[in-house]
Amino acid sequence: MHADTDVLLAIDVQNDFCPGGRLAVPGGDEVVPLINRLAHNFRHVVLTQDWHPAGHLSFASSHPGKEPFTRIEMPYGPQTLWPDHCIQSSEGAAFHARLDIPRAELIVRKGFRREIDSYSAFFENDHRTPTGLGGYLRERGFTKVVCAGLAFDYCVRYSAEDAKALGFETEVIAAACRSIDLGGSVGATHKSFAERGIALS
Ligand code: VGL
Ligand code: ZN
């Protein structure tokens, strides 16, 4: 059993990121039993949920003539355009039906502002607007954040980077993640974790 100061952050285990979903991550559903098992060894678990309004500006469909998986410049920097996904209250935004962590203490919803995407559970994609999770974890006295979920090279990556930057000991459980793998994003994630001292196991 993990220490009382450790928290498992289970990231975006939602239907739209699983096979059959609108932004399916290959093998995304395979993380479900692994994360369920992992959660049994943690006293504390926090879930995140990608939660976009219709017409979100990270959707290619909001930019006439633009295709999913291309990039545009937003006021806060480059933004990859995605298929419509995880629309608030849709079935695609729901957690995978077999995710079974009733003990989870907090659900952090992110990406709910139309004008800005939020990969990280801690900051939106401007890297400045906080979600509140950093303050919550600090106030609760957690010192270590263990990350797993979807997608390894997007929301898991940026959540882990921000957890580390905020001073939490940070670990990513690679076996309990799956990747989108776009334009070298998996390699970039490994490089970033090595540079920042984020443990990958
Ligand atoms: C994610 C792309 C867009 C993720 C969320 O959960 O990794 N990726 N929205
Ligand atoms: Zn999203």
CSV table of C-alpha atoms and ligand atoms in Angstrom, one decimal:
chain,number,residue,atom,x,y,z
A,1,MET,CA,0.0,0.0,0.0
A,2,HIS,CA,1.3,3.4,-1.0
A,3,ALA,CA,2.0,6.1,1.6
A,4,ASP,CA,-0.7,8.5,2.8
A,5,THR,CA,1.2,11.3,1.0
A,6,ASP,CA,0.9,9.6,-2.5
A,7,VAL,CA,-1.9,10.1,-4.9
A,8,LEU,CA,-2.8,8.3,-8.1
A,9,LEU,CA,-3.8,10.6,-10.9
A,10,ALA,CA,-5.9,8.6,-13.4
A,11,ILE,CA,-6.0,10.7,-16.6
A,12,ASP,CA,-8.9,10.8,-19.1
A,13,VAL,CA,-10.0,7.2,-19.1
A,14,GLN,CA,-13.0,8.2,-21.2
A,15,ASN,CA,-15.0,6.5,-24.0
A,16,ASP,CA,-13.8,8.9,-26.7
A,17,PHE,CA,-10.2,7.9,-26.1
A,18,CYS,CA,-11.0,4.2,-26.3
A,19,PRO,CA,-11.5,2.1,-29.5
A,20,GLY,CA,-14.8,3.1,-31.0
A,21,GLY,CA,-14.5,6.6,-29.6
A,22,ARG,CA,-14.1,9.9,-31.5
A,23,LEU,CA,-10.4,10.3,-30.7
A,24,ALA,CA,-9.6,6.7,-30.1
A,25,VAL,CA,-6.1,6.0,-28.7
A,26,PRO,CA,-4.9,2.6,-29.9
A,27,GLY,CA,-5.4,0.1,-27.1
A,28,GLY,CA,-6.9,2.8,-24.9
A,29,ASP,CA,-9.3,0.4,-23.2
A,30,GLU,CA,-6.4,-1.9,-22.2
A,31,VAL,CA,-5.5,0.6,-19.4
A,32,VAL,CA,-8.8,0.1,-17.7
A,33,PRO,CA,-8.1,-3.1,-15.8
A,34,LEU,CA,-4.5,-2.0,-15.1
A,35,ILE,CA,-5.6,1.3,-13.6
A,36,ASN,CA,-8.3,-0.5,-11.5
A,37,ARG,CA,-5.7,-2.8,-10.1
A,38,LEU,CA,-3.2,0.1,-9.5
A,39,ALA,CA,-5.9,2.1,-7.7
A,40,HIS,CA,-6.2,-0.7,-5.1
A,41,ASN,CA,-2.7,0.0,-3.9
A,42,PHE,CA,-3.3,3.8,-3.4
A,43,ARG,CA,-5.1,5.3,-0.4
A,44,HIS,CA,-5.9,8.3,-2.6
A,45,VAL,CA,-7.0,8.6,-6.2
A,46,VAL,CA,-7.9,11.6,-8.3
A,47,LEU,CA,-9.5,11.3,-11.8
A,48,THR,CA,-9.4,13.8,-14.6
A,49,GLN,CA,-12.0,14.2,-17.3
A,50,ASP,CA,-11.6,16.0,-20.6
A,51,TRP,CA,-14.7,18.1,-20.8
A,52,HIS,CA,-15.3,20.3,-23.8
A,53,PRO,CA,-18.2,22.5,-24.8
A,54,ALA,CA,-19.5,22.0,-28.4
A,55,GLY,CA,-17.6,24.2,-30.8
A,56,HIS,CA,-14.4,24.0,-28.7
A,57,LEU,CA,-11.5,25.8,-30.5
A,58,SER,CA,-9.3,22.6,-30.3
A,59,PHE,CA,-11.8,20.9,-32.7
A,60,ALA,CA,-10.9,21.0,-36.4
A,61,SER,CA,-14.6,21.4,-37.1
A,62,SER,CA,-14.4,24.9,-35.4
A,63,HIS,CA,-12.0,26.1,-38.1
A,64,PRO,CA,-13.5,25.8,-41.6
A,65,GLY,CA,-11.1,24.1,-44.1
A,66,LYS,CA,-8.9,22.7,-41.3
A,67,GLU,CA,-8.3,18.9,-40.9
A,68,PRO,CA,-8.0,17.0,-37.6
A,69,PHE,CA,-4.4,16.3,-36.6
A,70,THR,CA,-3.0,19.5,-38.2
A,71,ARG,CA,-1.7,22.4,-36.2
A,72,ILE,CA,-2.7,26.1,-35.9
A,73,GLU,CA,-1.4,29.1,-34.0
A,74,MET,CA,-3.6,30.2,-31.1
A,75,PRO,CA,-3.0,33.3,-29.0
A,76,TYR,CA,-1.4,31.0,-26.4
A,77,GLY,CA,0.8,29.2,-28.9
A,78,PRO,CA,0.6,26.2,-31.3
A,79,GLN,CA,-2.5,24.0,-31.0
A,80,THR,CA,-3.1,20.6,-32.5
A,81,LEU,CA,-6.6,20.3,-34.0
A,82,TRP,CA,-8.6,17.2,-32.9
A,83,PRO,CA,-11.8,15.5,-34.0
A,84,ASP,CA,-14.7,16.6,-31.9
A,85,HIS,CA,-14.4,14.7,-28.6
A,86,CYS,CA,-15.4,14.6,-24.9
A,87,ILE,CA,-18.3,16.9,-25.3
A,88,GLN,CA,-19.8,17.8,-22.0
A,89,SER,CA,-22.3,15.2,-20.8
A,90,SER,CA,-22.0,13.1,-24.0
A,91,GLU,CA,-21.5,9.4,-23.8
A,92,GLY,CA,-18.0,9.9,-25.2
A,93,ALA,CA,-17.1,12.1,-22.3
A,94,ALA,CA,-18.2,9.5,-19.8
A,95,PHE,CA,-15.6,7.3,-18.0
A,96,HIS,CA,-15.1,3.9,-19.5
A,97,ALA,CA,-17.8,1.7,-18.1
A,98,ARG,CA,-15.4,-0.8,-16.6
A,99,LEU,CA,-13.3,1.9,-14.8
A,100,ASP,CA,-14.1,1.0,-11.2
A,101,ILE,CA,-12.6,3.4,-8.7
A,102,PRO,CA,-15.6,4.4,-6.5
A,103,ARG,CA,-13.1,5.7,-3.9
A,104,ALA,CA,-11.8,8.4,-6.1
A,105,GLU,CA,-11.8,11.6,-4.0
A,106,LEU,CA,-11.9,14.3,-6.8
A,107,ILE,CA,-12.7,14.5,-10.5
A,108,VAL,CA,-11.0,17.4,-12.2
A,109,ARG,CA,-12.7,18.5,-15.4
A,110,LYS,CA,-10.6,20.4,-17.9
A,111,GLY,CA,-10.9,22.0,-21.3
A,112,PHE,CA,-14.2,23.6,-20.5
A,113,ARG,CA,-13.3,27.0,-21.8
A,114,ARG,CA,-14.1,27.3,-25.5
A,115,GLU,CA,-11.1,29.4,-26.4
A,116,ILE,CA,-8.4,27.3,-24.8
A,117,ASP,CA,-7.4,23.7,-24.6
A,118,SER,CA,-6.1,22.0,-21.4
A,119,TYR,CA,-4.0,18.9,-21.8
A,120,SER,CA,-2.5,19.2,-18.3
A,121,ALA,CA,-4.6,18.5,-15.2
A,122,PHE,CA,-2.8,21.5,-13.6
A,123,PHE,CA,-2.7,24.3,-16.1
A,124,GLU,CA,-4.5,25.1,-19.4
A,125,ASN,CA,-2.5,25.2,-22.6
A,126,ASP,CA,-1.3,28.7,-21.9
A,127,HIS,CA,0.7,27.1,-19.1
A,128,ARG,CA,-0.6,29.9,-16.8
A,129,THR,CA,-4.3,29.4,-16.1
A,130,PRO,CA,-4.5,26.9,-13.1
A,131,THR,CA,-7.2,24.3,-12.8
A,132,GLY,CA,-6.8,24.4,-9.0
A,133,LEU,CA,-5.4,20.8,-8.8
A,134,GLY,CA,-2.0,22.0,-7.6
A,135,GLY,CA,-3.5,23.9,-4.7
A,136,TYR,CA,-5.8,21.0,-3.8
A,137,LEU,CA,-3.0,18.5,-3.7
A,138,ARG,CA,-0.7,20.8,-1.7
A,139,GLU,CA,-3.5,21.6,0.7
A,140,ARG,CA,-4.2,17.9,1.1
A,141,GLY,CA,-0.5,17.3,2.0
A,142,PHE,CA,0.4,15.1,-0.9
A,143,THR,CA,4.0,15.0,-1.9
A,144,LYS,CA,4.0,12.4,-4.7
A,145,VAL,CA,1.9,12.2,-7.8
A,146,VAL,CA,1.7,8.9,-9.8
A,147,CYS,CA,0.2,9.3,-13.3
A,148,ALA,CA,-1.5,6.8,-15.6
A,149,GLY,CA,-4.1,7.0,-18.4
A,150,LEU,CA,-4.6,8.6,-21.8
A,151,ALA,CA,-3.0,9.7,-23.7
A,152,PHE,CA,0.7,9.1,-22.7
A,153,ASP,CA,2.1,11.8,-25.1
A,154,TYR,CA,-0.5,14.5,-24.4
A,155,CYS,CA,-2.5,14.7,-21.2
A,156,VAL,CA,-0.3,12.4,-19.2
A,157,ARG,CA,2.8,14.1,-20.5
A,158,TYR,CA,1.7,17.6,-19.6
A,159,SER,CA,0.2,16.6,-16.3
A,160,ALA,CA,3.4,14.9,-15.2
A,161,GLU,CA,5.5,17.8,-16.4
A,162,ASP,CA,3.4,20.3,-14.4
A,163,ALA,CA,3.3,18.0,-11.3
A,164,LYS,CA,7.1,17.9,-11.3
A,165,ALA,CA,7.4,21.7,-11.9
A,166,LEU,CA,5.1,22.3,-9.0
A,167,GLY,CA,7.5,20.4,-6.7
A,168,PHE,CA,5.7,17.0,-6.4
A,169,GLU,CA,7.7,13.8,-6.8
A,170,THR,CA,6.4,12.5,-10.0
A,171,GLU,CA,6.1,9.1,-11.6
A,172,VAL,CA,4.4,7.8,-14.7
A,173,ILE,CA,3.4,4.1,-15.0
A,174,ALA,CA,4.0,3.5,-18.7
A,175,ALA,CA,2.2,0.1,-18.7
A,176,ALA,CA,-1.0,1.8,-17.7
A,177,CYS,CA,-0.8,4.5,-20.5
A,178,ARG,CA,-1.4,4.4,-24.2
A,179,SER,CA,-0.2,6.9,-26.8
A,180,ILE,CA,-1.7,8.9,-29.7
A,181,ASP,CA,1.8,9.1,-31.3
A,182,LEU,CA,1.6,12.2,-33.6
A,183,GLY,CA,4.7,13.7,-35.2
A,184,GLY,CA,7.2,12.2,-32.8
A,185,SER,CA,5.2,12.9,-29.7
A,186,VAL,CA,6.1,9.7,-27.9
A,187,GLY,CA,9.9,10.2,-28.4
A,188,ALA,CA,9.5,13.8,-27.3
A,189,THR,CA,7.7,12.6,-24.1
A,190,HIS,CA,10.5,10.2,-23.2
A,191,LYS,CA,13.1,12.9,-23.8
A,192,SER,CA,11.2,15.4,-21.7
A,193,PHE,CA,10.7,13.0,-18.8
A,194,ALA,CA,14.4,12.1,-18.8
A,195,GLU,CA,15.4,15.8,-18.8
A,196,ARG,CA,13.0,16.7,-16.0
A,197,GLY,CA,13.7,13.8,-13.7
A,198,ILE,CA,10.2,12.3,-14.1
A,199,ALA,CA,10.3,8.6,-13.2
A,200,LEU,CA,9.0,6.3,-15.8
A,201,SER,CA,8.2,2.8,-14.8
B,1,VGL,C1,-6.2,14.5,-25.0
B,1,VGL,C2,-6.0,15.4,-27.1
B,1,VGL,C3,-7.1,16.2,-26.9
B,1,VGL,C4,-5.7,13.6,-23.9
B,1,VGL,C5,-7.3,15.3,-24.7
B,1,VGL,O1,-6.4,13.2,-23.0
B,1,VGL,O2,-4.5,13.2,-24.1
B,1,VGL,N1,-5.6,14.6,-26.1
B,1,VGL,N2,-7.7,16.2,-25.7
B,2,ZN,ZN,-9.6,17.3,-25.5
